[in-house]
Amino acid sequence: MITKYKRLINEFILTILILTQLLSCVNTATTISKSILKDDNFELIILHNNDMHARFEQTGVYGNDCLPQDVASNKCYGGFARTAHEVRLYRDQAEQPNGVPVLYLNAGDTYTGTPWFTIFKDNISASFLNILQPDAISLGNHEFDEGVSGLVPFLNEVKFPVLVTNLNLTNTPEMQHTNSLQRSQIFIKNGVRIGVIGYLTPETKYLAKPNTVEYIDEIVAINKEAEELKRQGVNILIALGHSGLARDKEIAENCPDIDLIIGGHSHTFLYSGEKPSTEPIEGPYPVIVKNKQNGKNILVVQAYCYTKYLGFLHVKFDSEGNLISHNGNPILLNGTVPEDSDVLKLLDVYRPNITEFEQTIIGSTSVFLDARECRHQECNIGNMIADSMVHTYSSNDYHGDFATDASIAFIQGGGIRTSIEVGNITKKDLIGVLPFGNKITLIEVNGTIIKNMLERSVERYDGQSPWGEFLQMAGVQVVYKLDNPSGYRVKSVKVLCAECSMPSYSALNPEKKYKVLLSKFIFEGGDGYNMFSPSDEVKELIYTEYDITEAYLLKMSPVYPAIQWRITMEGEPPIQTTTSSEATTASSVVTTTSDESNPTTTTKDPNSATSIRASILALVLGIFVFNRI
C-alpha cells in the first residue's frame, strides 16, 4: 500500500513538473507576442481608402460620371471593380512564400453621393463592401444620412467588423445589438497581434439627421481602448477613423500608444512626389506627427475620396514594436488598372433601375459646373442652385404683385457633392450633385439672424479644412475679413430687395425682417446652424434641393452660371490650433460612459495566454485523473 501511494505521489509530482514546463512555454510565447518578434522585424502593408461616397461604378476625373467618350478611350477612374482588383492583387502576393501580410481598412462614408445609393441605400452599400472584404471599416458621418434606422440594416448585413470606440449608445439600443459594431479588433499576422481602434467625429451630431447617439471625445476614447488592447498584449496599434486630417493630427499628438492613423472625412489628398492627376497635393504621404507625451513619430494618412486612389503604406517594426521604416503613396486607379468581372456583374444586377436616371436629360450647361471649391469660396454651381431656389419659389409659390417676396437663399457647401461637365445634364448627374433629398423651407428672420448665419459660415474657416457649413448664396453680397477672430469676420453685407419694382442691393438692416429660402437641414440645426426657432418657419415647401434645381435646368438651359463676387474674402485666417489641454478639457464632460453603453466590447483573442494556460491545466490534470481510474 505504501509503495502504491509513493508511486501516485511521484506521478503527481511529475505531472506538476510537466505542467510547469508547458505553462512556461505559454508565458514565453506570450512574451514573444507582446514584444512582437524576438529575432526578426515585422513588415505590414496597409491598403486603405475613405469617402467612397457610393462610387460603385468607375468615375470621371473629378468623381463625376465618366463620359461615354472617356469610357471608350479607357480614361475613367476608380470604382469598386478596380479597387477589388488591386486589393486582391496584394492579398494574393501576401499568400506567397515570404509575402508581406496585408490589412485593408476603410475609413467610412460609403453612403451617399450617386443614384446607386439614392435608390438602393444600405443594401447596395453592404453588398459592395462585402465583395471588397475589408478587414475592418470605421463609420463615417454620412452613414447616418438615413438616420439610425437606415444604418442598422447595414450593420447587420456586412460581414466584417465596423469599428467605433467613441459612441455612447445608451439611448440607441438598436445599434448596440447589431452584428458588426464593436470598439476595436485584434488581427494576427505572422504571429503578431495588431489592434485597430475605430472612431468618428463628434460633429456627426450636427451633420446627420437628429438621433439619440451621444459622442465621446476621440482622444479620450482612443486612449482608453488602447490601454485595454495593450493589456491584451497588443503592441501595434492603428487608429481608423473619420474626423478629418486636422483632428487626426491632434489625435496623433495626444494618443501615445497609437502607431498609425488611417483617416477620412476631409477628402485630403496626401502624396509624396509629382502629382499623378488633377488633385492638388495637400501634404506629404504620410504626414508625420510627433506625440507630445513620448516623442514618438506617428504616421497619418488619407487617400482623397470617390475611389480614385487606394492608399498604400508599407511599414516595418522592430522586435520591440517600434516603427523603424515606412514607404508608399496612394495608388491612382486609372484605366491601366483592370476591373474585376465579379464586381462588374454585381453592378449589372442593380443597373436596370439606374437606366432611367442615366438616360433622362433634364438640361445642359455651357460651362463646367465646378463643385470642388464650394466649401472654401464662391462656386458657380452653388450660385446656380441658390438661384434655383429663388426662381422656383417665385414661379410656383409667390402670388404677389412683384417678382418675389423672398430674394435670399442659402445652401451649405457640404451639400454640393460633385461637379458636372460641359454638355447635357441627366437626372443621374444632378442626383450626384444633390443626393440628400433635403426639403426647402421658407423662413422669416431679422437681419441679425442672417448676419449670425454668415458668421457661422466662416467660424472655422482656415482656407484648407473642407468644412461643410460654408454657405453659397443668392441675393446676398458679403465681405469676410478672415484675419478677424471667429464671430467677427463679417465685414459687410448687402441684400437684394424683395417686393420692389427695381431690384437692387442695400445694406443689411439688423432689425428688418427678411424672408429666406434654405434647406430644412440647416433650419433644424445641421452644420451648427442653431440660431433659429420653430416660429421662424413660414412654411415647408413641397420640393427638395434636387427638385428646384431640376425645374430650373428644364426651364433655363443651357445654363452658364458665373462667379459674381457674392462672396469676397479679405485677409488670411489665423492658423487654427488646439492644445492637448484644450482637448482634454473639452472631453471631460462626456467621458462618464460605462462599457455597457458603448458598442460591443473589444474582440478578445481566442489564443490569449490565459485561455491557453487554462486549457493546458485542464488537459494535464484530466490525463492524470483518467490514468488513476
mmCIF file of C-alpha atoms in Angstrom, residues 93-427:
data_model
loop_
_atom_site.group_PDB
_atom_site.id
_atom_site.type_symbol
_atom_site.label_atom_id
_atom_site.label_comp_id
_atom_site.label_asym_id
_atom_site.label_seq_id
_atom_site.Cartn_x
_atom_site.Cartn_y
_atom_site.Cartn_z
ATOM 1 C CA GLN A 93 1.049 38.358 -53.003
ATOM 2 C CA ALA A 94 0.787 38.119 -49.224
ATOM 3 C CA GLU A 95 -0.028 34.416 -49.560
ATOM 4 C CA GLN A 96 3.202 33.706 -51.446
ATOM 5 C CA PRO A 97 6.353 32.491 -49.641
ATOM 6 C CA ASN A 98 7.863 35.451 -47.771
ATOM 7 C CA GLY A 99 4.866 37.562 -48.748
ATOM 8 C CA VAL A 100 4.204 40.676 -46.678
ATOM 9 C CA PRO A 101 0.901 40.469 -44.755
ATOM 10 C CA VAL A 102 -1.846 42.906 -45.739
ATOM 11 C CA LEU A 103 -4.559 44.788 -43.876
ATOM 12 C CA TYR A 104 -7.243 46.503 -45.945
ATOM 13 C CA LEU A 105 -9.036 49.222 -43.980
ATOM 14 C CA ASN A 106 -11.777 51.689 -44.896
ATOM 15 C CA ALA A 107 -12.325 54.967 -43.018
ATOM 16 C CA GLY A 108 -16.044 55.490 -43.602
ATOM 17 C CA ASP A 109 -18.536 57.411 -45.759
ATOM 18 C CA THR A 110 -19.537 54.706 -48.209
ATOM 19 C CA TYR A 111 -23.076 56.117 -48.076
ATOM 20 C CA THR A 112 -24.468 58.921 -50.270
ATOM 21 C CA GLY A 113 -23.325 60.525 -53.479
ATOM 22 C CA THR A 114 -24.856 58.799 -56.519
ATOM 23 C CA PRO A 115 -28.232 57.463 -57.692
ATOM 24 C CA TRP A 116 -26.986 53.972 -56.839
ATOM 25 C CA PHE A 117 -27.272 54.886 -53.166
ATOM 26 C CA THR A 118 -30.337 57.093 -53.593
ATOM 27 C CA ILE A 119 -32.265 54.084 -54.895
ATOM 28 C CA PHE A 120 -30.721 51.124 -53.051
ATOM 29 C CA LYS A 121 -29.326 52.703 -49.853
ATOM 30 C CA ASP A 122 -27.918 50.280 -47.231
ATOM 31 C CA ASN A 123 -28.482 47.214 -49.401
ATOM 32 C CA ILE A 124 -26.091 48.196 -52.183
ATOM 33 C CA SER A 125 -23.565 49.655 -49.736
ATOM 34 C CA ALA A 126 -23.387 46.416 -47.771
ATOM 35 C CA SER A 127 -23.280 44.250 -50.906
ATOM 36 C CA PHE A 128 -20.370 46.097 -52.480
ATOM 37 C CA LEU A 129 -18.344 46.384 -49.296
ATOM 38 C CA ASN A 130 -18.874 42.672 -48.685
ATOM 39 C CA ILE A 131 -17.423 41.890 -52.113
ATOM 40 C CA LEU A 132 -14.357 44.035 -51.295
ATOM 41 C CA GLN A 133 -13.983 42.229 -47.943
ATOM 42 C CA PRO A 134 -12.201 44.920 -45.932
ATOM 43 C CA ASP A 135 -10.608 43.678 -42.739
ATOM 44 C CA ALA A 136 -12.427 46.467 -40.898
ATOM 45 C CA ILE A 137 -14.102 49.813 -41.507
ATOM 46 C CA SER A 138 -14.989 52.807 -39.389
ATOM 47 C CA LEU A 139 -18.281 54.633 -39.554
ATOM 48 C CA GLY A 140 -18.479 57.982 -41.354
ATOM 49 C CA ASN A 141 -20.911 60.778 -40.638
ATOM 50 C CA HIS A 142 -22.782 60.050 -43.884
ATOM 51 C CA GLU A 143 -23.628 56.565 -42.650
ATOM 52 C CA PHE A 144 -26.225 58.446 -40.561
ATOM 53 C CA ASP A 145 -27.770 60.250 -43.568
ATOM 54 C CA GLU A 146 -30.808 57.956 -43.471
ATOM 55 C CA GLY A 147 -30.979 58.116 -39.685
ATOM 56 C CA VAL A 148 -30.227 55.289 -37.283
ATOM 57 C CA SER A 149 -32.981 53.239 -38.924
ATOM 58 C CA GLY A 150 -31.076 53.438 -42.208
ATOM 59 C CA LEU A 151 -27.802 52.360 -40.604
ATOM 60 C CA VAL A 152 -28.906 49.380 -38.505
ATOM 61 C CA PRO A 153 -29.671 47.113 -41.522
ATOM 62 C CA PHE A 154 -26.218 47.876 -42.927
ATOM 63 C CA LEU A 155 -24.583 46.940 -39.615
ATOM 64 C CA ASN A 156 -26.441 43.637 -39.685
ATOM 65 C CA GLU A 157 -25.712 42.884 -43.353
ATOM 66 C CA VAL A 158 -21.947 43.439 -43.528
ATOM 67 C CA LYS A 159 -19.537 40.551 -42.922
ATOM 68 C CA PHE A 160 -16.656 42.422 -41.298
ATOM 69 C CA PRO A 161 -16.177 44.469 -38.120
ATOM 70 C CA VAL A 162 -17.384 48.072 -38.066
ATOM 71 C CA LEU A 163 -15.255 49.887 -35.514
ATOM 72 C CA VAL A 164 -16.070 52.939 -33.410
ATOM 73 C CA THR A 165 -14.952 53.458 -29.832
ATOM 74 C CA ASN A 166 -16.316 56.913 -29.032
ATOM 75 C CA LEU A 167 -20.084 56.405 -29.143
ATOM 76 C CA ASN A 168 -22.413 56.257 -26.166
ATOM 77 C CA LEU A 169 -25.341 54.129 -27.304
ATOM 78 C CA THR A 170 -27.257 54.056 -24.031
ATOM 79 C CA ASN A 171 -30.228 55.701 -25.720
ATOM 80 C CA THR A 172 -29.754 53.864 -29.027
ATOM 81 C CA PRO A 173 -30.049 50.168 -28.130
ATOM 82 C CA GLU A 174 -30.904 49.176 -31.699
ATOM 83 C CA MET A 175 -27.307 49.977 -32.663
ATOM 84 C CA GLN A 176 -25.818 48.197 -29.647
ATOM 85 C CA HIS A 177 -27.264 44.858 -30.701
ATOM 86 C CA THR A 178 -26.153 44.783 -34.338
ATOM 87 C CA ASN A 179 -23.890 42.066 -35.721
ATOM 88 C CA SER A 180 -20.802 44.041 -36.666
ATOM 89 C CA LEU A 181 -20.377 47.077 -34.415
ATOM 90 C CA GLN A 182 -17.518 46.992 -31.909
ATOM 91 C CA ARG A 183 -14.903 49.302 -30.453
ATOM 92 C CA SER A 184 -11.784 47.602 -31.787
ATOM 93 C CA GLN A 185 -10.470 44.445 -33.393
ATOM 94 C CA ILE A 186 -7.303 42.382 -32.961
ATOM 95 C CA PHE A 187 -5.702 40.904 -36.073
ATOM 96 C CA ILE A 188 -2.910 38.330 -36.006
ATOM 97 C CA LYS A 189 -0.432 38.491 -38.885
ATOM 98 C CA ASN A 190 2.611 36.177 -38.877
ATOM 99 C CA GLY A 191 2.035 35.659 -35.178
ATOM 100 C CA VAL A 192 1.970 39.392 -34.449
ATOM 101 C CA ARG A 193 -1.050 40.980 -32.797
ATOM 102 C CA ILE A 194 -2.279 44.226 -34.352
ATOM 103 C CA GLY A 195 -5.049 46.271 -32.783
ATOM 104 C CA VAL A 196 -7.317 48.533 -34.831
ATOM 105 C CA ILE A 197 -9.433 51.111 -32.982
ATOM 106 C CA GLY A 198 -12.291 52.938 -34.710
ATOM 107 C CA TYR A 199 -13.540 56.481 -34.131
ATOM 108 C CA LEU A 200 -15.983 59.002 -35.617
ATOM 109 C CA THR A 201 -16.110 62.793 -35.472
ATOM 110 C CA PRO A 202 -18.482 64.057 -32.751
ATOM 111 C CA GLU A 203 -19.552 66.685 -35.273
ATOM 112 C CA THR A 204 -21.753 63.954 -36.720
ATOM 113 C CA LYS A 205 -24.244 65.208 -34.146
ATOM 114 C CA TYR A 206 -24.644 68.319 -36.313
ATOM 115 C CA LEU A 207 -24.011 66.729 -39.707
ATOM 116 C CA ALA A 208 -26.569 63.913 -39.511
ATOM 117 C CA LYS A 209 -30.294 63.664 -39.092
ATOM 118 C CA PRO A 210 -31.313 64.108 -35.436
ATOM 119 C CA ASN A 211 -30.820 60.924 -33.408
ATOM 120 C CA THR A 212 -30.072 59.742 -29.871
ATOM 121 C CA VAL A 213 -26.406 58.790 -30.339
ATOM 122 C CA GLU A 214 -24.026 60.571 -27.957
ATOM 123 C CA TYR A 215 -20.384 61.208 -28.776
ATOM 124 C CA ILE A 216 -17.247 60.963 -26.663
ATOM 125 C CA ASP A 217 -14.089 62.917 -27.436
ATOM 126 C CA GLU A 218 -11.969 60.827 -29.812
ATOM 127 C CA ILE A 219 -8.704 61.279 -27.884
ATOM 128 C CA VAL A 220 -10.143 60.148 -24.557
ATOM 129 C CA ALA A 221 -11.919 57.147 -26.080
ATOM 130 C CA ILE A 222 -8.936 56.030 -28.185
ATOM 131 C CA ASN A 223 -6.541 56.233 -25.238
ATOM 132 C CA LYS A 224 -8.893 54.194 -23.076
ATOM 133 C CA GLU A 225 -9.279 51.471 -25.697
ATOM 134 C CA ALA A 226 -5.541 51.481 -26.457
ATOM 135 C CA GLU A 227 -4.769 50.776 -22.801
ATOM 136 C CA GLU A 228 -7.137 47.812 -22.880
ATOM 137 C CA LEU A 229 -5.512 46.409 -26.011
ATOM 138 C CA LYS A 230 -2.042 46.863 -24.535
ATOM 139 C CA ARG A 231 -3.174 44.803 -21.545
ATOM 140 C CA GLN A 232 -4.089 42.071 -24.018
ATOM 141 C CA GLY A 233 -0.556 42.007 -25.387
ATOM 142 C CA VAL A 234 -1.084 44.145 -28.477
ATOM 143 C CA ASN A 235 1.932 46.258 -29.378
ATOM 144 C CA ILE A 236 0.994 47.634 -32.808
ATOM 145 C CA LEU A 237 -1.998 49.954 -32.663
ATOM 146 C CA ILE A 238 -3.785 51.576 -35.592
ATOM 147 C CA ALA A 239 -6.482 54.237 -35.222
ATOM 148 C CA LEU A 240 -9.008 54.037 -38.057
ATOM 149 C CA GLY A 241 -11.496 56.845 -38.209
ATOM 150 C CA HIS A 242 -13.443 59.655 -39.735
ATOM 151 C CA SER A 243 -12.626 63.032 -38.195
ATOM 152 C CA GLY A 244 -10.560 64.851 -40.841
ATOM 153 C CA LEU A 245 -6.838 65.474 -41.177
ATOM 154 C CA ALA A 246 -6.637 68.381 -38.723
ATOM 155 C CA ARG A 247 -8.243 66.327 -35.958
ATOM 156 C CA ASP A 248 -6.171 63.259 -36.889
ATOM 157 C CA LYS A 249 -3.036 65.307 -36.232
ATOM 158 C CA GLU A 250 -4.357 66.215 -32.779
ATOM 159 C CA ILE A 251 -5.101 62.552 -32.114
ATOM 160 C CA ALA A 252 -1.531 61.693 -33.116
ATOM 161 C CA GLU A 253 -0.170 64.329 -30.739
ATOM 162 C CA ASN A 254 -2.226 63.129 -27.784
ATOM 163 C CA CYS A 255 -2.574 59.339 -28.134
ATOM 164 C CA PRO A 256 0.844 57.939 -27.134
ATOM 165 C CA ASP A 257 0.092 54.267 -27.775
ATOM 166 C CA ILE A 258 -1.043 54.735 -31.382
ATOM 167 C CA ASP A 259 1.439 53.982 -34.183
ATOM 168 C CA LEU A 260 -0.592 54.815 -37.307
ATOM 169 C CA ILE A 261 -3.734 56.769 -38.123
ATOM 170 C CA ILE A 262 -5.845 55.879 -41.161
ATOM 171 C CA GLY A 263 -8.210 58.795 -41.684
ATOM 172 C CA GLY A 264 -11.042 60.197 -43.750
ATOM 173 C CA HIS A 265 -13.735 62.897 -43.780
ATOM 174 C CA SER A 266 -11.686 65.835 -45.116
ATOM 175 C CA HIS A 267 -11.125 64.288 -48.590
ATOM 176 C CA THR A 268 -7.448 65.184 -48.255
ATOM 177 C CA PHE A 269 -5.002 64.221 -50.983
ATOM 178 C CA LEU A 270 -1.622 63.399 -49.448
ATOM 179 C CA TYR A 271 1.173 62.447 -51.821
ATOM 180 C CA SER A 272 4.963 62.457 -51.972
ATOM 181 C CA GLY A 273 6.332 63.373 -55.390
ATOM 182 C CA GLU A 274 4.822 64.760 -58.585
ATOM 183 C CA LYS A 275 1.019 64.816 -58.533
ATOM 184 C CA PRO A 276 -0.381 61.918 -60.587
ATOM 185 C CA SER A 277 -3.645 63.589 -61.634
ATOM 186 C CA THR A 278 -5.618 66.806 -61.160
ATOM 187 C CA GLU A 279 -5.841 66.900 -57.353
ATOM 188 C CA PRO A 280 -3.598 69.470 -55.644
ATOM 189 C CA ILE A 281 -1.290 67.806 -53.118
ATOM 190 C CA GLU A 282 -2.195 68.950 -49.594
ATOM 191 C CA GLY A 283 0.715 67.357 -47.763
ATOM 192 C CA PRO A 284 3.238 64.521 -47.842
ATOM 193 C CA TYR A 285 2.248 60.870 -47.618
ATOM 194 C CA PRO A 286 2.396 60.030 -44.809
ATOM 195 C CA VAL A 287 2.145 63.094 -42.588
ATOM 196 C CA ILE A 288 4.474 62.525 -39.632
ATOM 197 C CA VAL A 289 3.327 63.886 -36.251
ATOM 198 C CA LYS A 290 5.400 63.825 -33.053
ATOM 199 C CA ASN A 291 3.482 62.670 -29.994
ATOM 200 C CA LYS A 292 3.605 65.205 -27.170
ATOM 201 C CA GLN A 293 3.999 62.632 -24.398
ATOM 202 C CA ASN A 294 6.689 60.264 -25.647
ATOM 203 C CA GLY A 295 8.134 61.993 -28.716
ATOM 204 C CA LYS A 296 7.220 59.047 -30.940
ATOM 205 C CA ASN A 297 6.623 59.713 -34.631
ATOM 206 C CA ILE A 298 3.093 58.734 -35.639
ATOM 207 C CA LEU A 299 2.113 58.309 -39.278
ATOM 208 C CA VAL A 300 -1.138 59.884 -40.506
ATOM 209 C CA VAL A 301 -2.567 59.004 -43.923
ATOM 210 C CA GLN A 302 -5.670 59.595 -46.021
ATOM 211 C CA ALA A 303 -6.482 58.687 -49.640
ATOM 212 C CA TYR A 304 -8.580 61.512 -51.134
ATOM 213 C CA CYS A 305 -12.111 60.298 -51.996
ATOM 214 C CA TYR A 306 -14.503 58.817 -54.579
ATOM 215 C CA THR A 307 -12.452 55.583 -55.056
ATOM 216 C CA LYS A 308 -9.949 57.374 -57.297
ATOM 217 C CA TYR A 309 -6.998 56.210 -55.197
ATOM 218 C CA LEU A 310 -6.122 53.261 -52.987
ATOM 219 C CA GLY A 311 -3.809 54.178 -50.149
ATOM 220 C CA PHE A 312 -0.654 52.027 -49.918
ATOM 221 C CA LEU A 313 1.547 52.175 -46.817
ATOM 222 C CA HIS A 314 4.369 49.657 -46.226
ATOM 223 C CA VAL A 315 5.646 49.769 -42.637
ATOM 224 C CA LYS A 316 8.300 47.888 -40.687
ATOM 225 C CA PHE A 317 8.536 47.446 -36.918
ATOM 226 C CA ASP A 318 11.474 46.240 -34.827
ATOM 227 C CA SER A 319 11.356 43.480 -32.238
ATOM 228 C CA GLU A 320 10.079 45.898 -29.589
ATOM 229 C CA GLY A 321 7.204 47.162 -31.690
ATOM 230 C CA ASN A 322 8.851 50.430 -32.692
ATOM 231 C CA LEU A 323 8.221 51.762 -36.180
ATOM 232 C CA ILE A 324 11.580 51.772 -37.974
ATOM 233 C CA SER A 325 10.712 52.461 -41.623
ATOM 234 C CA HIS A 326 7.880 53.258 -43.979
ATOM 235 C CA ASN A 327 7.242 53.890 -47.645
ATOM 236 C CA GLY A 328 4.317 54.203 -50.007
ATOM 237 C CA ASN A 329 1.895 56.513 -51.768
ATOM 238 C CA PRO A 330 -1.733 56.402 -52.876
ATOM 239 C CA ILE A 331 -2.160 54.266 -56.000
ATOM 240 C CA LEU A 332 -4.021 56.034 -58.809
ATOM 241 C CA LEU A 333 -6.742 53.671 -60.033
ATOM 242 C CA ASN A 334 -6.828 54.822 -63.644
ATOM 243 C CA GLY A 335 -7.636 52.942 -66.840
ATOM 244 C CA THR A 336 -4.465 50.854 -66.622
ATOM 245 C CA VAL A 337 -5.882 49.034 -63.579
ATOM 246 C CA PRO A 338 -8.257 46.212 -64.616
ATOM 247 C CA GLU A 339 -11.808 45.950 -63.322
ATOM 248 C CA ASP A 340 -12.662 42.596 -61.744
ATOM 249 C CA SER A 341 -15.527 40.875 -63.527
ATOM 250 C CA ASP A 342 -17.441 39.662 -60.466
ATOM 251 C CA VAL A 343 -17.834 43.245 -59.262
ATOM 252 C CA LEU A 344 -18.982 44.388 -62.699
ATOM 253 C CA LYS A 345 -21.556 41.581 -62.705
ATOM 254 C CA LEU A 346 -22.852 42.790 -59.343
ATOM 255 C CA LEU A 347 -23.260 46.266 -60.844
ATOM 256 C CA ASP A 348 -25.351 44.726 -63.622
ATOM 257 C CA VAL A 349 -27.720 43.252 -61.026
ATOM 258 C CA TYR A 350 -28.591 46.765 -59.838
ATOM 259 C CA ARG A 351 -28.197 48.617 -63.137
ATOM 260 C CA PRO A 352 -31.741 48.291 -64.626
ATOM 261 C CA ASN A 353 -33.091 50.665 -62.004
ATOM 262 C CA ILE A 354 -30.381 53.216 -62.810
ATOM 263 C CA THR A 355 -31.028 53.320 -66.571
ATOM 264 C CA GLU A 356 -33.846 55.889 -66.367
ATOM 265 C CA PHE A 357 -31.614 58.271 -64.430
ATOM 266 C CA GLU A 358 -28.749 57.786 -66.889
ATOM 267 C CA GLN A 359 -30.863 58.376 -69.984
ATOM 268 C CA THR A 360 -33.205 61.178 -68.899
ATOM 269 C CA ILE A 361 -31.757 64.550 -69.942
ATOM 270 C CA ILE A 362 -33.037 67.457 -67.842
ATOM 271 C CA GLY A 363 -30.892 70.278 -69.208
ATOM 272 C CA SER A 364 -27.462 71.326 -70.370
ATOM 273 C CA THR A 365 -24.586 73.561 -69.366
ATOM 274 C CA SER A 366 -22.257 75.655 -71.485
ATOM 275 C CA VAL A 367 -19.664 75.854 -68.699
ATOM 276 C CA PHE A 368 -18.060 73.458 -66.251
ATOM 277 C CA LEU A 369 -20.176 73.386 -63.084
ATOM 278 C CA ASP A 370 -17.396 73.313 -60.516
ATOM 279 C CA ALA A 371 -18.133 71.903 -57.052
ATOM 280 C CA ARG A 372 -14.516 71.447 -55.988
ATOM 281 C CA GLU A 373 -14.223 74.696 -54.016
ATOM 282 C CA CYS A 374 -17.778 75.087 -52.712
ATOM 283 C CA ARG A 375 -16.551 74.569 -49.131
ATOM 284 C CA HIS A 376 -13.922 77.318 -49.422
ATOM 285 C CA GLN A 377 -15.159 80.055 -51.749
ATOM 286 C CA GLU A 378 -17.950 81.105 -54.070
ATOM 287 C CA CYS A 379 -18.593 78.433 -56.704
ATOM 288 C CA ASN A 380 -20.643 78.715 -59.869
ATOM 289 C CA ILE A 381 -22.669 75.570 -59.226
ATOM 290 C CA GLY A 382 -23.554 76.886 -55.758
ATOM 291 C CA ASN A 383 -24.730 80.147 -57.310
ATOM 292 C CA MET A 384 -26.900 78.198 -59.735
ATOM 293 C CA ILE A 385 -28.527 76.084 -57.013
ATOM 294 C CA ALA A 386 -29.224 79.109 -54.805
ATOM 295 C CA ASP A 387 -30.661 80.980 -57.806
ATOM 296 C CA SER A 388 -32.820 77.917 -58.491
ATOM 297 C CA MET A 389 -34.365 78.212 -55.029
ATOM 298 C CA VAL A 390 -35.341 81.829 -55.584
ATOM 299 C CA HIS A 391 -36.564 81.259 -59.142
ATOM 300 C CA THR A 392 -38.617 78.126 -58.438
ATOM 301 C CA TYR A 393 -40.215 79.632 -55.329
ATOM 302 C CA SER A 394 -41.052 82.813 -57.231
ATOM 303 C CA SER A 395 -42.567 80.836 -60.130
ATOM 304 C CA ASN A 396 -44.598 78.348 -58.089
ATOM 305 C CA ASP A 397 -45.320 79.733 -54.620
ATOM 306 C CA TYR A 398 -45.334 83.526 -54.720
ATOM 307 C CA HIS A 399 -48.525 85.179 -55.955
ATOM 308 C CA GLY A 400 -47.939 88.855 -55.205
ATOM 309 C CA ASP A 401 -47.508 91.873 -57.431
ATOM 310 C CA PHE A 402 -43.712 91.830 -57.551
ATOM 311 C CA ALA A 403 -41.109 89.317 -58.682
ATOM 312 C CA THR A 404 -40.875 87.657 -55.251
ATOM 313 C CA ASP A 405 -41.075 88.248 -51.529
ATOM 314 C CA ALA A 406 -38.013 86.029 -50.894
ATOM 315 C CA SER A 407 -34.887 87.095 -52.764
ATOM 316 C CA ILE A 408 -32.366 85.442 -50.410
ATOM 317 C CA ALA A 409 -31.357 81.772 -50.479
ATOM 318 C CA PHE A 410 -28.604 79.695 -48.885
ATOM 319 C CA ILE A 411 -27.183 76.217 -49.407
ATOM 320 C CA GLN A 412 -24.255 74.800 -47.464
ATOM 321 C CA GLY A 413 -21.169 73.852 -49.482
ATOM 322 C CA GLY A 414 -21.142 70.397 -47.921
ATOM 323 C CA GLY A 415 -24.463 69.658 -49.592
ATOM 324 C CA ILE A 416 -22.974 70.103 -53.081
ATOM 325 C CA ARG A 417 -21.248 66.826 -53.750
ATOM 326 C CA THR A 418 -19.729 66.775 -57.245
ATOM 327 C CA SER A 419 -19.118 68.757 -60.432
ATOM 328 C CA ILE A 420 -20.838 68.482 -63.841
ATOM 329 C CA GLU A 421 -19.001 68.572 -67.154
ATOM 330 C CA VAL A 422 -19.984 70.782 -70.114
ATOM 331 C CA GLY A 423 -22.838 69.270 -72.134
ATOM 332 C CA ASN A 424 -26.119 67.547 -71.395
ATOM 333 C CA ILE A 425 -27.171 67.071 -67.777
ATOM 334 C CA THR A 426 -29.022 63.897 -66.791
ATOM 335 C CA LYS A 427 -31.018 63.074 -63.699
#
